Amino acid sequence: MSSRFFATGSDSESESSSESEEQTVVQAKSTVTAKVFAFSDDEEETKRVVRSAKDKRFEELQNVIKQLRNHKKIKDISKVLETFEDLTKALQKSQKVIEKEGGVPRFYIRALVELEDFINETWEDREGRKKLNKVNSKALTTMRQKLRKYNRDFEADIASYRENPDAGEEQEAAEDDRDRSDSESDDENEAPREKKKPAAPAEAADMKSQFLKGGDSEGSDDSDLDWPSDSDSESSDSSEPEGGYTNMAAKFLKKTTAAEEAAKAARKAEKKERKAREQRREEEERELEEGEWTEVQRGAPMAMEKPKMFAKGTEINHAVVLKKLNEILAARGKKGTDRSEQIMLLAELRRISEENNLGLGMTVKILFNIIASIFDYNPNIATCMKDEMWAKCITYITELMDILTDNENIFVGANVLEESEAIETEPFRVRGCILSVMERADEEFIKMLQACDAHSTEYVERLKDEKKIEVLVVRLQKYLEERGTSQEICRVYLRRIEHVYYKYDYEHYKSANLVRKTEEEKEEGGEKDGESEGKDGEVTPQEKGGEEAKDMVDGEKKEKTAVIMDKLCKYIYAKDTTDRIRTRAILCHIYHHALHGRWYEARDLMLMSHLQDTIQHSDVPTQILYNRTMVQLGLCAFRYGNIKDAHNALLDIQSGGRAKELLAQGLLMQRNVERDPEREKIEKRRQMPFHMHINLELLECVYLVSAMLLEIPYMAAHEFDARRRMISKSFHHQLRVSERQPLVGPPESMREHVVAASKAMKIGDWRACRDYIINEKMNGKVWDLFPEAEKVRELISRKIQEESLRTYLFTYSAIYDSLCLVTLSEMFELDGPVVHSIISKMIINEELAASWDEPTQTVVMHRSEPTRLQNLALQLSDKLANLVDNNERILEVKQGTSAFYTRQGEGRFGRQGKERHHQGKERQQGQSGYHQQQGRQYQGQRRDRGDRDRDHHQGYSRQQDRW
């Protein structure tokens, strides 16, 4: 097929051929258009509109904002995050248009403000955040951070929008109208400008082709036609002019003039003004009818009207109010019941009752139901009460206590039946238990403390409410002491005890210091001169100050805590019929004694109660209280200088590495262990509030120091004992970890300080040991947390000196023939009687083979102990004997000769063979002369002593029985 561009003919031929081809193309187009005309009623083509770059970009932004709002409505945070990222990308694409326009469009700023408000509301709604799934929760955090960072670039625009959010709405509406009119004018300009002459009626068949040819060639190529539907055609037929249309294009093209646009804008303005006038008139009518109205912000809840409890003209009496009360309570717990509305209805019913003077009985009954409704407001037992509900609850409980304490003619109790209630006449009898209400409020207070961040000001503010709880408990205690049963009194006493037992009495500490200072001043004054005794019948200022301080301790302070605890606990010991209340009271009493340094009282009460034998049968909260009590008992023993008792008391808590969990001070994250969600919720409800925690680092330090003071002398005494056991596994673990390190630097943590002190004590360097344990860093971390910190530091220093002396004697006794008492006292800076006492105890307990030479004040060592070489030989012989026995057993198993042991005189392993075998072992292990006899005697003594020590360290319970 040849192309016309490569034809060899003349120019005229090419022109004629091109004209013929154009005619064929036009004919083909006319046939296609004819088909379109034939089916125009069934098919409708879209109108092509030419828009500017600004319209395109802004429409893209508005579409993304519309998607963003849809996602916000359904709270799909992950989709909100994705759409926000798309929005930022769309804004970057529109950057050139925005620079031409002179700034970011106002609708974009409005979208950012709405999104920021939505994210903040979702973040502040804690209950809603807990219900979000994992994806939305993570997306919320990411979205919050990104939005904060992104909005920094639009701070000025956002601030101006927040100041006057409605300022740009009229401007935006005017811009929309202007854009719409511009687009319409563009449509008009696209219409054909040049029209052909009107066709004759005979040429009606060619109108369609004439319409296509009419107008400019560019317009006919670029524009499409918008054909009306049937209804539009009917309406257009009715609106045709009398002479009809001379051209089909005139019929279908839109005609608009400037006058029509002005009239249209005037009609819109008039309509808007008329609507504003109607709104103002309606507002004025409402103000005249119902008073003034207050404008609320968008999204704020509307003020609810007070519900109408009774119809007009209804006589308010007890029966009507009771009936209404039962109607309100009947909806309690049902699905769809508004709990806040129920509380409001009960409060309104109480107001109506008081206005009509229905008596205190009705008021008390309604108050009980209001408090119960407040407790039911939060159906989830795992979450705490809201702040506003908590404030209402405390207010209503206080009002109820005021009514009950001021009126003796009101009797309340859980045993009062509804049929026997007396609300109308005195004495009033109302069903309800004020003690149960108080216990539930106390539990809710603990849950609120558990839900707060322990290191925030919110926790401190919430903790201030404990004073209100204590005041209510004291008032309830006085009320029940007059009217309650013994069991109810025991329950309220236990509530009072649980609010007192863990608090240290600093007034007692100050008073004790005052007594000690006055006594020291008195002694110093007596040493200086003998005039301190005063004249006859006179009292010196020092004696007077000491008596005043003792009076303060014995009178004022004891009545606050010690005597109060003693009084409450003894009543429970005598009157309680349940084991749980008595057990918890005993543990709280022991805890309080130990906290204030009364070691012997706490120890005797623990031993007499025998709780260590039965505590495993108690409930979990009681077991947690037992663990806390044992820890406090161990700390008290440490402060008192009883290192062995302190170690035994803390052993069970610290040995497993689960002190945090056993004391209910947090949950341990275990590897490769999945927690059951329900069980985890239960464990979280058992956690102790932060202000009741025991410092775990202090606890571990006391345990390790106690283990060091026991373990290091024991290791020195049993250095060559093959059956040496460990007193503290955790302490040995810390030593092994330190030994594995290739390079040991200066200690930094608390554990490293204790390990370094242990190494110094091994070689008898007590000064280095003391410096590692007592220094500024350890004082700040541990020792300053004790009430009498200086006294504890002096005690630890003295114990380190004594145990270092014992370790020194165990390690180097084989080297010396005798040791001078004065030399030892100077070396360890101990008094002579103290050194004499320590060495005498070691001799009596057969730990040191020596004797005193009293005239010369020396310790004479006896050569009954084997030397180092002899000890190594004994160990080698034992190991060889064990090796031979193991080889013989293996041989028996292989050859099947185990039956020969039971025969007498047969084979190698008969009676005679066994005797010869054991004699040979004795010859291998024996030593000649004095050393053999003394070595066996010493080894037997060491084994007996090891058995005694093992029995001594079996556990705290056996030690308690020995007490």
XYZ file of C-alpha atoms in Angstrom, residues 235-896:
662
model
C -38.313 20.415 30.207
C -36.185 21.911 27.480
C -38.956 21.430 24.935
C -41.297 23.427 27.121
C -38.735 26.184 27.450
C -37.983 26.475 23.712
C -38.665 29.856 22.081
C -41.582 30.331 19.775
C -39.585 30.368 16.598
C -37.660 27.264 17.599
C -33.935 26.809 17.271
C -32.333 27.513 13.972
C -29.222 25.549 14.965
C -28.880 22.413 17.107
C -25.784 23.863 18.789
C -27.828 26.771 20.109
C -30.141 24.316 21.763
C -27.511 22.340 23.632
C -24.969 25.008 24.517
C -25.239 26.722 27.938
C -25.896 30.435 27.841
C -24.866 32.519 30.845
C -24.354 36.222 31.137
C -22.785 38.507 33.728
C -26.228 39.706 34.778
C -27.351 36.176 35.543
C -24.197 35.510 37.602
C -24.778 38.708 39.592
C -28.400 37.780 40.189
C -27.356 34.313 41.313
C -24.802 35.716 43.790
C -27.404 38.189 45.096
C -29.901 35.376 45.655
C -27.281 33.369 47.616
C -26.409 36.342 49.793
C -30.081 37.073 50.441
C -30.714 33.428 51.358
C -27.753 33.401 53.777
C -28.860 36.640 55.393
C -32.429 35.393 55.760
C -31.171 32.190 57.424
C -29.044 34.232 59.864
C -32.042 36.409 60.754
C -34.157 33.326 61.455
C -31.459 31.852 63.724
C -31.153 35.091 65.696
C -34.923 35.281 66.111
C -35.084 31.675 67.360
C -32.279 32.315 69.874
C -34.053 35.410 71.196
C -37.289 33.428 71.624
C -35.422 30.670 73.539
C -33.754 33.195 75.806
C -37.122 34.744 76.601
C -38.695 31.347 77.318
C -35.904 29.435 79.099
C -33.414 32.060 80.209
C -29.807 32.580 79.138
C -27.854 30.005 77.147
C -24.167 29.372 77.380
C -22.176 28.612 74.285
C -20.237 25.341 74.426
C -17.277 24.235 72.379
C -17.487 21.686 69.645
C -17.517 18.106 70.954
C -18.318 19.055 74.563
C -21.243 17.162 76.121
C -24.446 19.085 76.460
C -25.618 19.898 79.964
C -28.197 17.345 80.995
C -31.429 18.474 82.486
C -32.441 17.226 85.886
C -34.666 14.211 85.462
C -38.270 14.518 86.492
C -38.751 11.952 89.228
C -42.468 12.425 89.870
C -45.387 13.886 88.005
C -46.812 17.223 88.974
C -49.147 17.099 91.915
C -47.809 13.789 93.247
C -47.743 13.601 97.028
C -44.208 12.760 98.138
C -44.223 10.204 100.959
C -42.194 7.194 102.056
C -44.096 4.705 99.905
C -43.702 6.762 96.720
C -39.984 7.347 97.307
C -39.381 3.674 98.111
C -41.227 2.641 94.966
C -39.117 5.012 92.873
C -35.964 3.779 94.617
C -36.815 0.165 93.777
C -37.479 1.150 90.156
C -34.045 2.712 89.895
C -32.362 -0.243 91.567
C -34.181 -2.715 89.319
C -32.152 -1.441 86.355
C -28.884 -1.973 88.216
C -26.606 -4.424 86.445
C -28.774 -4.742 83.358
C -27.355 -4.369 79.893
C -27.682 -0.866 78.518
C -28.090 0.822 81.908
C -26.347 4.176 82.153
C -24.481 3.982 85.470
C -23.763 7.700 85.702
C -27.442 8.444 85.100
C -28.354 5.988 87.835
C -26.097 7.790 90.317
C -27.631 11.099 89.287
C -31.158 9.729 89.761
C -30.336 8.485 93.253
C -28.788 11.831 94.192
C -31.906 13.629 92.946
C -34.114 11.219 94.879
C -32.132 11.973 98.027
C -32.607 15.710 97.484
C -36.357 15.262 97.059
C -36.485 13.121 100.193
C -34.695 15.740 102.266
C -36.839 18.559 100.860
C -39.983 16.728 101.943
C -38.533 15.842 105.394
C -38.911 12.075 105.044
C -36.428 11.470 107.866
C -32.855 10.300 108.324
C -33.798 6.660 107.793
C -34.684 7.308 104.168
C -31.531 9.413 103.704
C -29.300 6.643 105.094
C -30.939 4.029 102.874
C -30.487 6.157 99.746
C -26.868 6.942 100.710
C -26.071 3.221 100.973
C -27.450 2.699 97.464
C -25.587 5.722 96.047
C -22.271 4.403 97.405
C -23.017 0.942 96.018
C -23.792 2.471 92.607
C -20.489 4.357 92.660
C -18.653 1.110 93.384
C -20.523 -0.522 90.477
C -19.673 2.320 88.092
C -16.501 0.539 87.024
C -17.484 -3.044 86.100
C -13.888 -4.160 85.475
C -12.411 -5.423 88.715
C -8.857 -5.118 87.371
C -9.047 -1.338 86.860
C -9.361 1.380 89.451
C -12.000 4.011 90.071
C -11.861 7.367 88.312
C -10.796 10.455 90.220
C -14.165 12.202 90.150
C -15.967 9.046 91.277
C -13.431 8.566 94.073
C -14.052 12.112 95.313
C -17.815 11.519 95.282
C -17.383 8.215 97.110
C -15.319 9.767 99.925
C -17.835 12.610 100.229
C -20.830 10.296 100.535
C -19.061 7.972 103.012
C -18.143 10.980 105.164
C -21.766 12.179 105.121
C -22.975 8.714 106.059
C -20.506 8.512 108.954
C -21.601 11.942 110.165
C -25.253 10.837 110.247
C -24.503 7.534 112.009
C -22.207 9.007 114.660
C -24.475 11.988 115.435
C -27.702 9.966 115.731
C -27.860 7.070 118.144
C -31.404 6.164 117.103
C -30.240 4.749 113.725
C -29.272 1.084 113.622
C -27.643 -0.321 110.477
C -26.435 -3.823 109.795
C -26.188 -6.502 107.160
C -28.405 -8.797 109.233
C -31.399 -6.427 109.021
C -33.947 -7.833 106.580
C -35.772 -5.595 104.143
C -39.104 -6.649 105.663
C -37.990 -5.565 109.122
C -36.631 -2.177 108.075
C -38.028 0.826 109.972
C -37.593 3.977 107.893
C -40.624 6.046 108.833
C -40.479 6.052 112.634
C -37.703 6.083 115.230
C -35.639 4.107 116.078
C -34.643 3.664 112.461
C -33.476 0.269 111.238
C -31.771 0.233 107.820
C -30.226 -2.662 105.937
C -26.568 -1.939 105.128
C -23.063 -2.541 106.506
C -20.895 0.505 106.977
C -17.886 -1.735 107.718
C -18.147 -3.449 104.317
C -18.414 -0.046 102.658
C -15.234 1.097 104.402
C -13.354 -2.086 103.483
C -14.362 -1.716 99.834
C -13.253 1.925 99.805
C -9.896 0.920 101.290
C -9.433 -1.712 98.582
C -10.292 0.826 95.877
C -7.712 3.201 97.348
C -5.027 0.490 97.086
C -6.031 -0.177 93.466
C -5.740 3.514 92.635
C -2.219 3.595 94.082
C -1.307 0.507 92.073
C -2.544 2.131 88.860
C -0.500 5.328 89.360
C 3.087 5.790 88.271
C 5.093 5.548 91.478
C 7.543 8.269 90.407
C 4.977 10.857 89.351
C 3.276 13.677 91.207
C -0.039 11.921 90.625
C 1.009 9.210 93.093
C 1.905 11.815 95.705
C -1.430 13.577 95.243
C -3.309 10.310 95.516
C -1.324 9.271 98.588
C -2.621 12.350 100.389
C -6.040 10.701 100.469
C -4.681 8.089 102.875
C -5.143 10.591 105.688
C -8.853 10.773 104.839
C -9.092 6.973 104.865
C -7.369 6.761 108.251
C -9.705 9.388 109.715
C -12.726 7.447 108.479
C -11.314 4.188 109.879
C -10.730 5.784 113.297
C -14.278 7.182 113.332
C -15.657 3.810 112.316
C -13.587 2.170 115.068
C -15.122 4.421 117.715
C -18.603 3.835 116.284
C -18.250 0.026 116.297
C -16.676 -0.065 119.763
C -20.005 1.238 121.059
C -22.465 -0.623 118.821
C -20.673 -3.386 116.912
C -20.042 -7.039 117.637
C -16.656 -8.415 118.628
C -16.071 -9.821 115.149
C -16.797 -6.476 113.533
C -14.454 -4.794 116.007
C -11.711 -7.274 115.065
C -12.213 -6.466 111.385
C -11.989 -2.706 111.884
C -8.989 -3.145 114.221
C -7.201 -5.082 111.478
C -7.910 -2.239 109.025
C -6.390 0.203 111.473
C -3.367 -2.052 112.019
C -2.713 -2.423 108.283
C -2.517 1.365 107.976
C -0.045 1.697 110.872
C 2.277 -1.328 111.002
C 4.661 -0.418 108.134
C 5.192 3.252 109.098
C 8.336 4.127 110.988
C 7.761 6.395 113.961
C 10.315 9.171 113.520
C 9.161 10.834 116.726
C 10.297 7.707 118.539
C 13.668 7.969 116.791
C 14.054 11.644 117.756
C 13.030 10.911 121.331
C 15.493 8.035 121.596
C 18.271 10.273 120.297
C 17.309 12.943 122.799
C 17.458 10.433 125.650
C 20.845 9.151 124.507
C 22.281 12.645 124.129
C 21.107 13.753 127.550
C 22.540 10.615 129.136
C 25.893 11.191 127.406
C 25.921 14.803 128.521
C 25.113 13.667 132.010
C 28.013 11.182 132.026
C 30.432 13.740 130.609
C 29.357 16.274 133.182
C 29.892 13.745 135.971
C 33.383 12.972 134.758
C 34.416 16.619 134.568
C 33.438 17.642 138.057
C 31.539 16.233 140.937
C 29.208 19.167 141.159
C 26.747 17.612 138.744
C 25.018 15.837 141.591
C 23.665 19.231 142.729
C 22.610 20.326 146.084
C 20.310 18.430 148.386
C 16.811 18.137 146.942
C 17.739 19.818 143.643
C 17.633 18.324 140.132
C 20.351 19.142 137.622
C 19.465 20.365 134.136
C 20.871 17.193 132.589
C 18.693 14.976 134.778
C 15.703 17.166 134.072
C 16.253 16.947 130.301
C 16.670 13.172 130.494
C 13.461 12.766 132.485
C 11.579 14.952 130.016
C 12.843 12.907 127.079
C 11.914 9.648 128.809
C 8.469 11.002 129.549
C 8.131 11.879 125.885
C 9.077 8.339 124.897
C 7.031 6.530 127.520
C 3.943 8.683 127.301
C 3.362 10.603 124.122
C 4.955 8.268 121.601
C 3.826 4.976 123.031
C 0.253 6.120 122.886
C 0.667 6.840 119.189
C 2.061 3.599 117.787
C 3.500 1.067 120.217
C 0.624 1.110 122.701
C -1.971 1.399 119.944
C -0.567 -1.636 118.137
C -0.321 -3.576 121.395
C -3.907 -2.748 122.341
C -5.432 -3.570 118.969
C -3.457 -6.779 118.452
C -4.140 -8.153 121.941
C -7.872 -7.611 121.482
C -7.709 -9.603 118.242
C -5.662 -12.349 119.920
C -8.357 -12.723 122.564
C -11.605 -12.197 120.618
C -11.007 -13.318 117.056
C -12.535 -16.601 115.915
C -10.967 -16.720 112.443
C -7.371 -17.726 111.867
C -6.775 -15.238 109.073
C -7.369 -12.049 111.061
C -5.323 -13.310 113.999
C -2.473 -14.438 111.723
C -2.298 -11.112 109.930
C -2.433 -9.237 113.224
C 0.498 -11.282 114.593
C 2.571 -10.678 111.470
C 1.840 -6.942 111.524
C 2.766 -6.804 115.214
C 6.086 -8.585 114.563
C 6.788 -6.278 111.607
C 6.177 -3.197 113.751
C 8.442 -4.499 116.546
C 11.234 -5.314 114.083
C 10.904 -1.992 112.281
C 11.487 -0.087 115.519
C 14.415 -2.254 116.664
C 12.620 -4.304 119.312
C 14.429 -7.496 118.358
C 13.663 -9.704 121.330
C 9.932 -8.893 121.339
C 9.685 -9.608 117.607
C 11.692 -12.824 117.848
C 9.749 -14.186 120.828
C 6.390 -13.409 119.207
C 7.445 -15.201 116.019
C 8.610 -18.269 117.943
C 5.510 -18.452 120.144
C 3.141 -18.162 117.179
C 4.727 -21.128 115.272
C 3.644 -19.461 112.035
C 6.611 -20.910 110.166
C 4.977 -24.344 110.449
C 1.513 -23.402 109.154
C 2.034 -20.425 106.863
C 2.018 -22.589 103.720
C -1.703 -23.270 104.305
C -2.606 -19.556 104.351
C -3.821 -17.457 101.434
C -1.369 -15.711 99.116
C -1.680 -12.153 100.578
C -0.947 -13.557 104.038
C 2.095 -15.416 102.702
C 3.328 -12.173 101.149
C 2.908 -10.457 104.523
C 4.863 -13.322 106.143
C 7.724 -12.813 103.672
C 7.774 -9.085 104.385
C 7.809 -9.778 108.124
C 10.699 -12.249 107.859
C 12.692 -9.728 105.825
C 12.077 -7.008 108.380
C 12.998 -9.433 111.165
C 16.303 -10.197 109.417
C 17.077 -6.487 109.014
C 16.337 -5.938 112.694
C 18.669 -8.796 113.670
C 21.397 -7.271 111.507
C 20.996 -3.884 113.170
C 21.121 -5.604 116.525
C 24.360 -7.458 115.675
C 22.925 -10.985 115.363
C 24.523 -11.801 112.040
C 23.669 -15.497 112.025
C 19.991 -14.863 112.775
C 19.865 -12.176 110.086
C 21.329 -14.573 107.536
C 18.912 -17.359 108.422
C 15.912 -15.024 108.224
C 16.901 -13.667 104.787
C 18.086 -16.979 103.338
C 14.748 -18.211 101.955
C 13.937 -14.882 100.300
C 17.346 -14.252 98.731
C 18.420 -17.779 97.805
C 16.137 -18.170 94.779
C 16.670 -14.726 93.272
C 12.941 -14.012 93.427
C 12.867 -11.468 96.229
C 11.007 -8.936 94.090
C 8.217 -11.376 93.331
C 8.029 -12.918 96.816
C 7.629 -9.476 98.387
C 4.973 -8.468 95.793
C 7.051 -5.523 94.604
C 6.961 -6.346 90.902
C 6.752 -9.147 88.363
C 9.849 -10.940 87.093
C 10.156 -11.395 83.345
C 11.109 -15.030 82.787
C 12.663 -16.171 79.549
C 10.838 -18.716 77.400
C 7.882 -18.626 79.760
C 4.523 -17.302 78.624
C 2.379 -15.850 81.369
C -1.292 -16.563 81.516
C -3.075 -13.186 81.103
C -5.607 -13.959 83.832
C -2.909 -15.066 86.247
C -0.873 -11.976 85.468
C -3.871 -9.749 86.246
C -4.325 -11.539 89.587
C -0.647 -11.074 90.448
C -0.804 -7.384 89.566
C -3.724 -6.920 91.964
C -1.585 -8.415 94.744
C 1.273 -5.942 94.304
C 2.122 -3.688 97.212
C 1.879 0.092 96.733
C 5.207 1.793 96.207
C 5.324 3.584 99.561
C 5.171 0.176 101.316
C 8.137 -1.306 99.416
C 11.305 -2.590 101.094
C 14.507 -1.513 99.359
C 15.733 -4.612 97.497
C 19.309 -3.352 97.173
C 19.466 -2.769 100.921
C 18.069 -6.257 101.467
C 20.615 -7.896 99.171
C 23.509 -5.949 100.681
C 22.576 -6.966 104.223
C 22.307 -10.592 103.124
C 25.678 -10.601 101.336
C 27.463 -8.861 104.206
C 25.978 -11.368 106.660
C 27.062 -14.231 104.395
C 30.557 -12.729 104.150
C 30.908 -12.480 107.930
C 29.860 -16.150 108.256
C 31.393 -17.694 105.152
C 34.929 -16.282 105.126
C 35.903 -17.581 108.634
C 34.248 -20.912 107.831
C 36.214 -21.228 104.574
C 39.445 -20.457 106.422
C 38.686 -23.073 109.107
C 37.773 -25.794 106.564
C 40.273 -25.025 103.838
C 41.397 -28.636 103.396
C 38.108 -30.318 104.242
C 36.840 -32.313 101.263
C 33.316 -32.305 102.647
C 33.157 -28.571 103.108
C 29.718 -27.201 102.391
C 28.423 -23.786 101.357
C 26.516 -21.574 103.771
C 25.336 -19.193 101.047
C 25.147 -20.272 97.403
C 24.501 -16.779 96.099
C 27.589 -15.447 97.922
C 29.747 -18.212 96.412
C 28.279 -17.416 93.016
C 29.412 -13.796 93.330
C 32.905 -14.972 94.308
C 33.110 -17.328 91.320
C 31.954 -14.601 88.934
C 34.698 -12.314 90.245
C 37.341 -15.042 89.901
C 36.392 -15.683 86.255
C 37.040 -12.105 85.242
C 40.413 -11.719 83.510
C 40.859 -8.160 84.748
C 39.337 -7.022 88.024
C 39.068 -3.277 88.362
C 37.986 -1.122 91.272
C 34.532 -2.021 92.589
C 31.567 -0.020 91.334
C 28.366 -1.843 92.208
C 27.245 -2.985 95.634
C 28.042 -6.643 94.870
C 31.558 -5.804 93.707
C 32.199 -3.921 96.930
C 31.169 -6.958 99.000
C 33.322 -9.320 96.901
C 36.354 -7.030 97.241
C 35.778 -6.830 101.002
C 35.620 -10.642 101.176
C 38.972 -10.987 99.442
C 40.521 -8.517 101.866
C 39.075 -10.386 104.852
C 40.563 -13.661 103.616
C 44.066 -12.344 104.174
C 43.160 -10.615 107.454
C 43.259 -7.036 106.089
C 40.325 -5.730 108.068
C 40.957 -2.057 107.249
C 40.621 -2.638 103.507
C 37.558 -4.775 104.148
C 35.958 -2.014 106.206
C 36.790 0.626 103.597
C 35.124 -1.448 100.875
C 31.962 -1.912 102.922
C 31.730 1.545 104.490
C 32.419 4.414 102.099
C 30.545 7.312 100.556
C 29.112 5.290 97.692
C 27.863 2.470 99.939
C 26.551 4.981 102.459
C 24.463 6.683 99.813
C 23.144 3.422 98.370
C 22.579 1.351 101.498
C 23.619 2.394 104.971
C 22.005 5.836 105.065
C 18.634 4.162 104.499
C 18.679 2.795 108.053
C 17.078 4.981 110.719
C 20.201 4.958 112.914
C 22.794 4.843 110.175
C 25.818 5.804 112.260
C 25.081 3.139 114.815
C 24.784 0.504 112.079
C 28.100 1.545 110.526
C 29.862 1.241 113.899
C 28.363 -2.211 114.390
C 29.495 -3.402 110.944
C 33.017 -2.094 111.527
C 33.258 -3.930 114.853
C 31.946 -7.181 113.333
C 34.481 -6.935 110.498
C 37.302 -6.561 113.032
C 36.148 -9.585 115.043
C 35.619 -11.884 112.050
C 38.908 -10.776 110.504
C 40.627 -11.803 113.755
C 38.981 -15.233 113.586
C 39.979 -15.631 109.938
C 43.541 -14.628 110.731
C 43.808 -17.212 113.525
C 42.338 -19.987 111.331
C 44.693 -19.191 108.462
C 47.989 -18.607 110.246
C 47.692 -20.609 113.497
C 49.870 -23.412 112.102
C 52.736 -20.979 111.559
C 52.924 -19.530 115.071
C 53.981 -21.225 118.286
C 52.335 -18.500 120.354
C 50.567 -15.172 119.875
C 50.569 -12.226 122.246
C 47.213 -10.809 123.278
C 48.490 -7.225 123.161
C 49.819 -7.686 119.629
C 46.488 -9.031 118.394
C 44.519 -6.218 120.060
C 46.803 -3.608 118.456
C 46.734 -5.324 115.066
C 42.907 -5.400 114.913
C 42.297 -2.331 117.104
C 40.156 -4.265 119.546
C 40.091 -4.098 123.304
C 42.003 -6.774 125.180
C 38.922 -8.312 126.817
C 37.208 -8.558 123.439
C 40.185 -10.404 121.896
C 40.410 -12.657 124.948
C 36.709 -13.493 124.676
C 36.901 -14.317 120.946
C 39.900 -16.628 121.339
C 38.390 -18.329 124.396
C 35.196 -19.101 122.447
C 37.253 -20.607 119.633
C 39.151 -22.804 122.096
C 35.951 -23.909 123.860
C 34.253 -24.766 120.547
C 37.348 -26.749 119.512
C 37.885 -24.520 116.551
C 41.425 -23.614 117.651
C 43.931 -26.070 119.151
C 45.523 -23.716 121.676
C 45.564 -22.706 125.318
C 46.005 -19.514 127.319
C 49.138 -18.664 129.202
C 47.621 -16.183 131.624
C 50.831 -14.810 133.254
C 52.299 -13.830 129.894
C 48.925 -13.085 128.202
C 49.797 -15.274 125.222
C 48.060 -17.996 123.247
C 50.112 -21.153 123.000
C 49.421 -23.201 119.859
C 49.371 -26.994 120.023
C 50.910 -28.996 117.225
C 47.938 -31.309 116.920
C 47.020 -30.078 113.484
C 48.649 -31.683 110.458
C 50.843 -29.569 108.303
C 49.882 -28.457 104.819
C 51.850 -31.313 103.247
C 50.180 -33.842 105.524
C 46.746 -32.458 104.639
C 47.499 -32.782 100.951
C 48.716 -36.373 101.458
C 45.504 -37.265 103.305
C 43.432 -35.791 100.519
C 45.407 -37.713 97.908
C 44.987 -41.007 99.755
C 41.216 -40.449 100.040
C 40.934 -39.746 96.343
C 43.017 -42.806 95.439
C 40.875 -45.005 97.646
C 37.736 -43.690 95.983
C 39.288 -44.313 92.563
C 40.112 -47.926 93.429
C 36.584 -48.554 94.715
C 35.078 -47.148 91.555
C 37.295 -49.299 89.339
C 36.375 -52.434 91.279
C 32.681 -51.678 90.930
C 33.051 -51.206 87.191
C 34.913 -54.511 86.955
C 32.171 -56.289 88.893
C 29.497 -54.997 86.559
C 31.419 -56.158 83.487
C 32.373 -59.629 84.824
C 29.234 -60.274 86.869
